[in-house]
Amino acid sequence: MNFYEHTLIAKQNLSQKDVDAIEKKYEDLINNNSGKVLKVEKWGLLNFKRKIKNYTKGYFLHFKIEGGPVTLEEIKNKTKLDN
């Protein structure tokens, strides 16, 4: 098992309940695919240097995880679907 870090950025107009749901969703995804969430850091609502799709801010969630290639592939696939 290797250690990885993964940062998700959620839209600025989401409620705190929605951000918590995203965090729970990815924790479950990692834990169900032979991975382990070591730590989740909620960096909060931060400004972007440049606009991204007309957004100037985003909620940052930083995951520190332990897992293998299967775990990373599932995170990658799920992130593509959630865009």
Coordinates of N, CA, C and O in Angstrom, one line a residue:
M1 N 0.8 -1.2 0.0 CA 0.0 0.0 0.0 C 0.9 1.2 0.0 O 1.8 1.3 0.7
N2 N 0.5 2.2 -0.8 CA 1.2 3.5 -0.9 C 0.4 4.6 -0.3 O -0.9 4.5 -0.2
F3 N 1.0 5.7 0.0 CA 0.3 6.9 0.5 C 0.2 7.9 -0.6 O 1.1 8.1 -1.3
Y4 N -1.0 8.5 -0.6 CA -1.3 9.5 -1.7 C -2.1 10.7 -1.0 O -2.6 10.5 0.1
E5 N -2.1 11.8 -1.8 CA -2.9 12.9 -1.4 C -3.7 13.3 -2.6 O -3.3 13.2 -3.7
H6 N -4.9 13.7 -2.3 CA -5.9 14.0 -3.4 C -6.7 15.2 -3.0 O -7.3 15.2 -1.9
T7 N -6.8 16.2 -3.8 CA -7.5 17.4 -3.5 C -8.7 17.6 -4.4 O -8.6 17.5 -5.6
L8 N -9.9 17.7 -3.8 CA -11.1 18.0 -4.6 C -11.5 19.4 -4.4 O -11.4 20.0 -3.4
I9 N -12.1 20.0 -5.5 CA -12.6 21.4 -5.4 C -14.1 21.3 -5.8 O -14.4 20.8 -6.9
A10 N -14.9 21.8 -4.9 CA -16.4 21.8 -5.2 C -16.8 23.3 -5.5 O -16.1 24.2 -5.1
K11 N -17.9 23.4 -6.2 CA -18.4 24.7 -6.6 C -18.6 25.6 -5.3 O -19.0 25.1 -4.3
Q12 N -18.5 26.9 -5.5 CA -18.6 27.9 -4.4 C -20.0 28.1 -3.9 O -20.3 28.5 -2.8
N13 N -21.0 27.7 -4.8 CA -22.4 28.0 -4.4 C -23.1 26.8 -3.7 O -24.3 26.8 -3.5
L14 N -22.3 25.8 -3.3 CA -22.9 24.6 -2.6 C -23.0 25.0 -1.1 O -22.3 25.7 -0.5
S15 N -24.0 24.3 -0.5 CA -24.2 24.5 1.0 C -23.2 23.6 1.7 O -22.6 22.7 1.1
Q16 N -23.1 23.9 3.0 CA -22.2 23.1 3.8 C -22.6 21.6 3.8 O -21.8 20.7 3.9
K17 N -23.9 21.4 3.8 CA -24.5 20.0 3.8 C -24.0 19.3 2.5 O -23.7 18.1 2.6
D18 N -24.0 20.0 1.4 CA -23.6 19.4 0.1 C -22.1 19.1 0.1 O -21.7 18.0 -0.4
V19 N -21.3 19.9 0.7 CA -19.9 19.7 0.8 C -19.6 18.5 1.7 O -18.7 17.7 1.4
D20 N -20.3 18.4 2.8 CA -20.2 17.2 3.7 C -20.6 16.0 3.0 O -19.9 14.9 3.2
A21 N -21.6 16.0 2.1 CA -22.0 14.8 1.4 C -20.9 14.4 0.4 O -20.7 13.2 0.2
I22 N -20.3 15.4 -0.2 CA -19.2 15.0 -1.2 C -18.0 14.4 -0.4 O -17.5 13.4 -0.8
E23 N -17.7 14.9 0.8 CA -16.7 14.3 1.6 C -17.0 12.9 2.0 O -16.2 12.0 1.8
K24 N -18.2 12.6 2.4 CA -18.6 11.3 2.8 C -18.6 10.3 1.6 O -18.2 9.2 1.7
K25 N -19.0 10.8 0.5 CA -19.1 10.0 -0.8 C -17.7 9.5 -1.1 O -17.5 8.3 -1.4
Y26 N -16.7 10.4 -1.1 CA -15.4 10.0 -1.5 C -14.7 9.2 -0.4 O -13.9 8.3 -0.7
E27 N -15.0 9.4 0.9 CA -14.5 8.6 1.9 C -15.0 7.1 1.8 O -14.2 6.2 1.9
D28 N -16.3 7.0 1.5 CA -16.8 5.7 1.2 C -16.2 5.0 0.0 O -16.0 3.8 0.0
L29 N -16.1 5.8 -1.0 CA -15.5 5.3 -2.3 C -14.1 4.7 -2.0 O -13.7 3.6 -2.5
I30 N -13.3 5.4 -1.3 CA -11.9 5.0 -1.0 C -11.9 3.8 -0.1 O -11.2 2.8 -0.3
N31 N -12.7 3.8 1.0 CA -12.8 2.7 1.9 C -13.3 1.4 1.3 O -12.9 0.3 1.6
N32 N -14.2 1.5 0.3 CA -14.8 0.3 -0.4 C -13.9 -0.2 -1.5 O -14.2 -1.3 -2.0
N33 N -12.8 0.5 -1.8 CA -11.9 0.0 -2.9 C -10.5 -0.3 -2.4 O -9.5 0.2 -2.9
S34 N -10.5 -1.0 -1.3 CA -9.2 -1.5 -0.7 C -8.3 -0.3 -0.4 O -7.1 -0.4 -0.4
G35 N -8.9 0.8 0.0 CA -8.1 2.0 0.5 C -8.4 2.3 1.9 O -9.3 1.8 2.5
K36 N -7.7 3.3 2.4 CA -8.0 3.8 3.8 C -7.8 5.3 3.8 O -6.7 5.8 3.4
V37 N -8.7 6.0 4.3 CA -8.6 7.5 4.5 C -7.9 7.7 5.8 O -8.3 7.3 6.9
L38 N -6.7 8.3 5.7 CA -5.9 8.6 6.9 C -6.3 10.0 7.5 O -6.4 10.1 8.7
K39 N -6.6 11.0 6.6 CA -7.0 12.3 7.1 C -7.7 13.1 6.1 O -7.4 12.9 4.9
V40 N -8.7 13.9 6.5 CA -9.4 14.8 5.6 C -9.2 16.2 6.1 O -9.5 16.4 7.3
E41 N -8.7 17.1 5.3 CA -8.5 18.4 5.7 C -9.5 19.3 4.9 O -9.5 19.2 3.7
K42 N -10.3 20.0 5.6 CA -11.3 20.9 4.9 C -10.6 22.3 4.9 O -10.5 23.0 5.9
W43 N -10.1 22.7 3.7 CA -9.5 24.0 3.6 C -10.5 25.1 3.5 O -10.1 26.3 3.6
G44 N -11.7 24.8 3.2 CA -12.7 25.8 3.1 C -12.8 26.5 1.8 O -12.4 26.0 0.8
L45 N -13.5 27.6 1.8 CA -13.8 28.4 0.5 C -12.6 29.3 0.3 O -12.3 30.2 1.0
L46 N -11.8 29.0 -0.8 CA -10.6 29.7 -1.2 C -10.8 30.3 -2.6 O -11.5 29.8 -3.4
N47 N -10.1 31.4 -2.8 CA -10.1 32.1 -4.1 C -9.2 31.4 -5.1 O -8.1 30.9 -4.7
F48 N -9.6 31.4 -6.3 CA -8.8 30.9 -7.4 C -7.9 32.1 -7.9 O -8.3 33.2 -7.9
K49 N -6.8 31.7 -8.5 CA -5.9 32.8 -9.1 C -6.6 33.3 -10.4 O -6.6 34.5 -10.7
R50 N -7.2 32.4 -11.1 CA -8.0 32.7 -12.3 C -9.3 32.1 -12.3 O -9.5 31.1 -11.6
K51 N -10.3 32.6 -13.0 CA -11.6 32.1 -13.1 C -11.6 30.7 -13.7 O -10.8 30.4 -14.7
I52 N -12.4 29.8 -13.2 CA -12.6 28.4 -13.7 C -14.1 28.3 -14.0 O -14.9 28.3 -13.1
K53 N -14.4 28.2 -15.3 CA -15.8 28.1 -15.7 C -16.7 29.2 -15.0 O -17.7 28.9 -14.4
N54 N -16.2 30.4 -15.0 CA -16.9 31.6 -14.4 C -17.0 31.5 -12.9 O -17.8 32.3 -12.3
Y55 N -16.3 30.7 -12.2 CA -16.2 30.7 -10.8 C -14.9 31.3 -10.3 O -13.8 31.1 -10.9
T56 N -15.0 32.0 -9.2 CA -13.8 32.7 -8.7 C -13.3 32.0 -7.4 O -12.2 32.3 -6.9
K57 N -14.2 31.2 -6.8 CA -13.8 30.5 -5.5 C -14.3 29.1 -5.6 O -15.0 28.7 -6.5
G58 N -13.8 28.3 -4.6 CA -14.2 26.9 -4.5 C -13.9 26.3 -3.2 O -13.1 26.8 -2.4
Y59 N -14.7 25.3 -2.8 CA -14.4 24.6 -1.5 C -13.4 23.5 -1.8 O -13.5 22.7 -2.6
F60 N -12.3 23.5 -1.0 CA -11.2 22.6 -1.1 C -11.3 21.5 -0.1 O -11.4 21.8 1.1
L61 N -11.2 20.3 -0.5 CA -11.2 19.1 0.4 C -9.9 18.4 0.1 O -9.7 17.9 -1.1
H62 N -9.0 18.2 1.0 CA -7.8 17.5 0.8 C -7.8 16.2 1.6 O -7.9 16.1 2.8
F63 N -7.6 15.1 0.8 CA -7.6 13.7 1.4 C -6.2 13.2 1.4 O -5.4 13.3 0.4
K64 N -5.8 12.6 2.5 CA -4.6 11.8 2.6 C -5.0 10.4 2.8 O -5.7 10.0 3.7
I65 N -4.6 9.6 1.8 CA -5.1 8.2 1.7 C -4.0 7.2 1.6 O -2.9 7.5 1.2
E66 N -4.3 6.0 1.9 CA -3.4 4.8 1.7 C -4.2 3.9 0.8 O -5.4 3.6 1.0
G67 N -3.6 3.4 -0.3 CA -4.3 2.6 -1.2 C -3.4 2.1 -2.3 O -2.1 2.3 -2.3
G68 N -4.0 1.4 -3.3 CA -3.2 0.9 -4.4 C -3.8 1.4 -5.7 O -4.6 2.3 -5.7
P69 N -3.4 0.8 -6.8 CA -3.8 1.2 -8.1 C -5.3 1.2 -8.3 O -5.9 2.0 -9.0
V70 N -6.0 0.2 -7.7 CA -7.4 0.1 -7.9 C -8.1 1.3 -7.3 O -9.1 1.9 -7.8
T71 N -7.7 1.7 -6.1 CA -8.2 2.8 -5.4 C -8.1 4.1 -6.2 O -9.0 4.9 -6.4
L72 N -6.9 4.3 -6.8 CA -6.6 5.5 -7.6 C -7.5 5.5 -8.8 O -8.0 6.6 -9.2
E73 N -7.6 4.4 -9.5 CA -8.4 4.3 -10.7 C -9.9 4.6 -10.4 O -10.6 5.3 -11.2
E74 N -10.4 4.2 -9.3 CA -11.8 4.5 -8.9 C -12.0 5.9 -8.6 O -13.0 6.5 -9.0
I75 N -11.1 6.5 -7.9 CA -11.1 8.0 -7.6 C -11.1 8.8 -8.9 O -11.9 9.7 -9.1
K76 N -10.2 8.4 -9.8 CA -10.1 9.1 -11.1 C -11.4 8.9 -11.9 O -11.9 9.9 -12.5
N77 N -12.0 7.8 -12.0 CA -13.2 7.5 -12.7 C -14.4 8.3 -12.1 O -15.2 8.9 -12.8
K78 N -14.5 8.3 -10.8 CA -15.6 9.0 -10.1 C -15.5 10.5 -10.3 O -16.5 11.2 -10.5
T79 N -14.3 11.0 -10.2 CA -14.1 12.4 -10.4 C -14.5 12.9 -11.8 O -15.1 14.0 -11.9
K80 N -14.2 12.1 -12.8 CA -14.6 12.4 -14.1 C -16.1 12.5 -14.3 O -16.6 13.4 -14.9
L81 N -16.8 11.5 -13.6 CA -18.2 11.5 -13.7 C -18.9 12.7 -12.9 O -19.9 13.2 -13.3
D82 N -18.3 13.1 -11.8 CA -18.8 14.2 -11.0 C -18.6 15.6 -11.5 O -19.2 16.5 -11.0
N83 N -17.8 15.7 -12.6 CA -17.6 17.1 -13.1 C -18.9 17.6 -13.6 O -19.2 18.7 -13.5

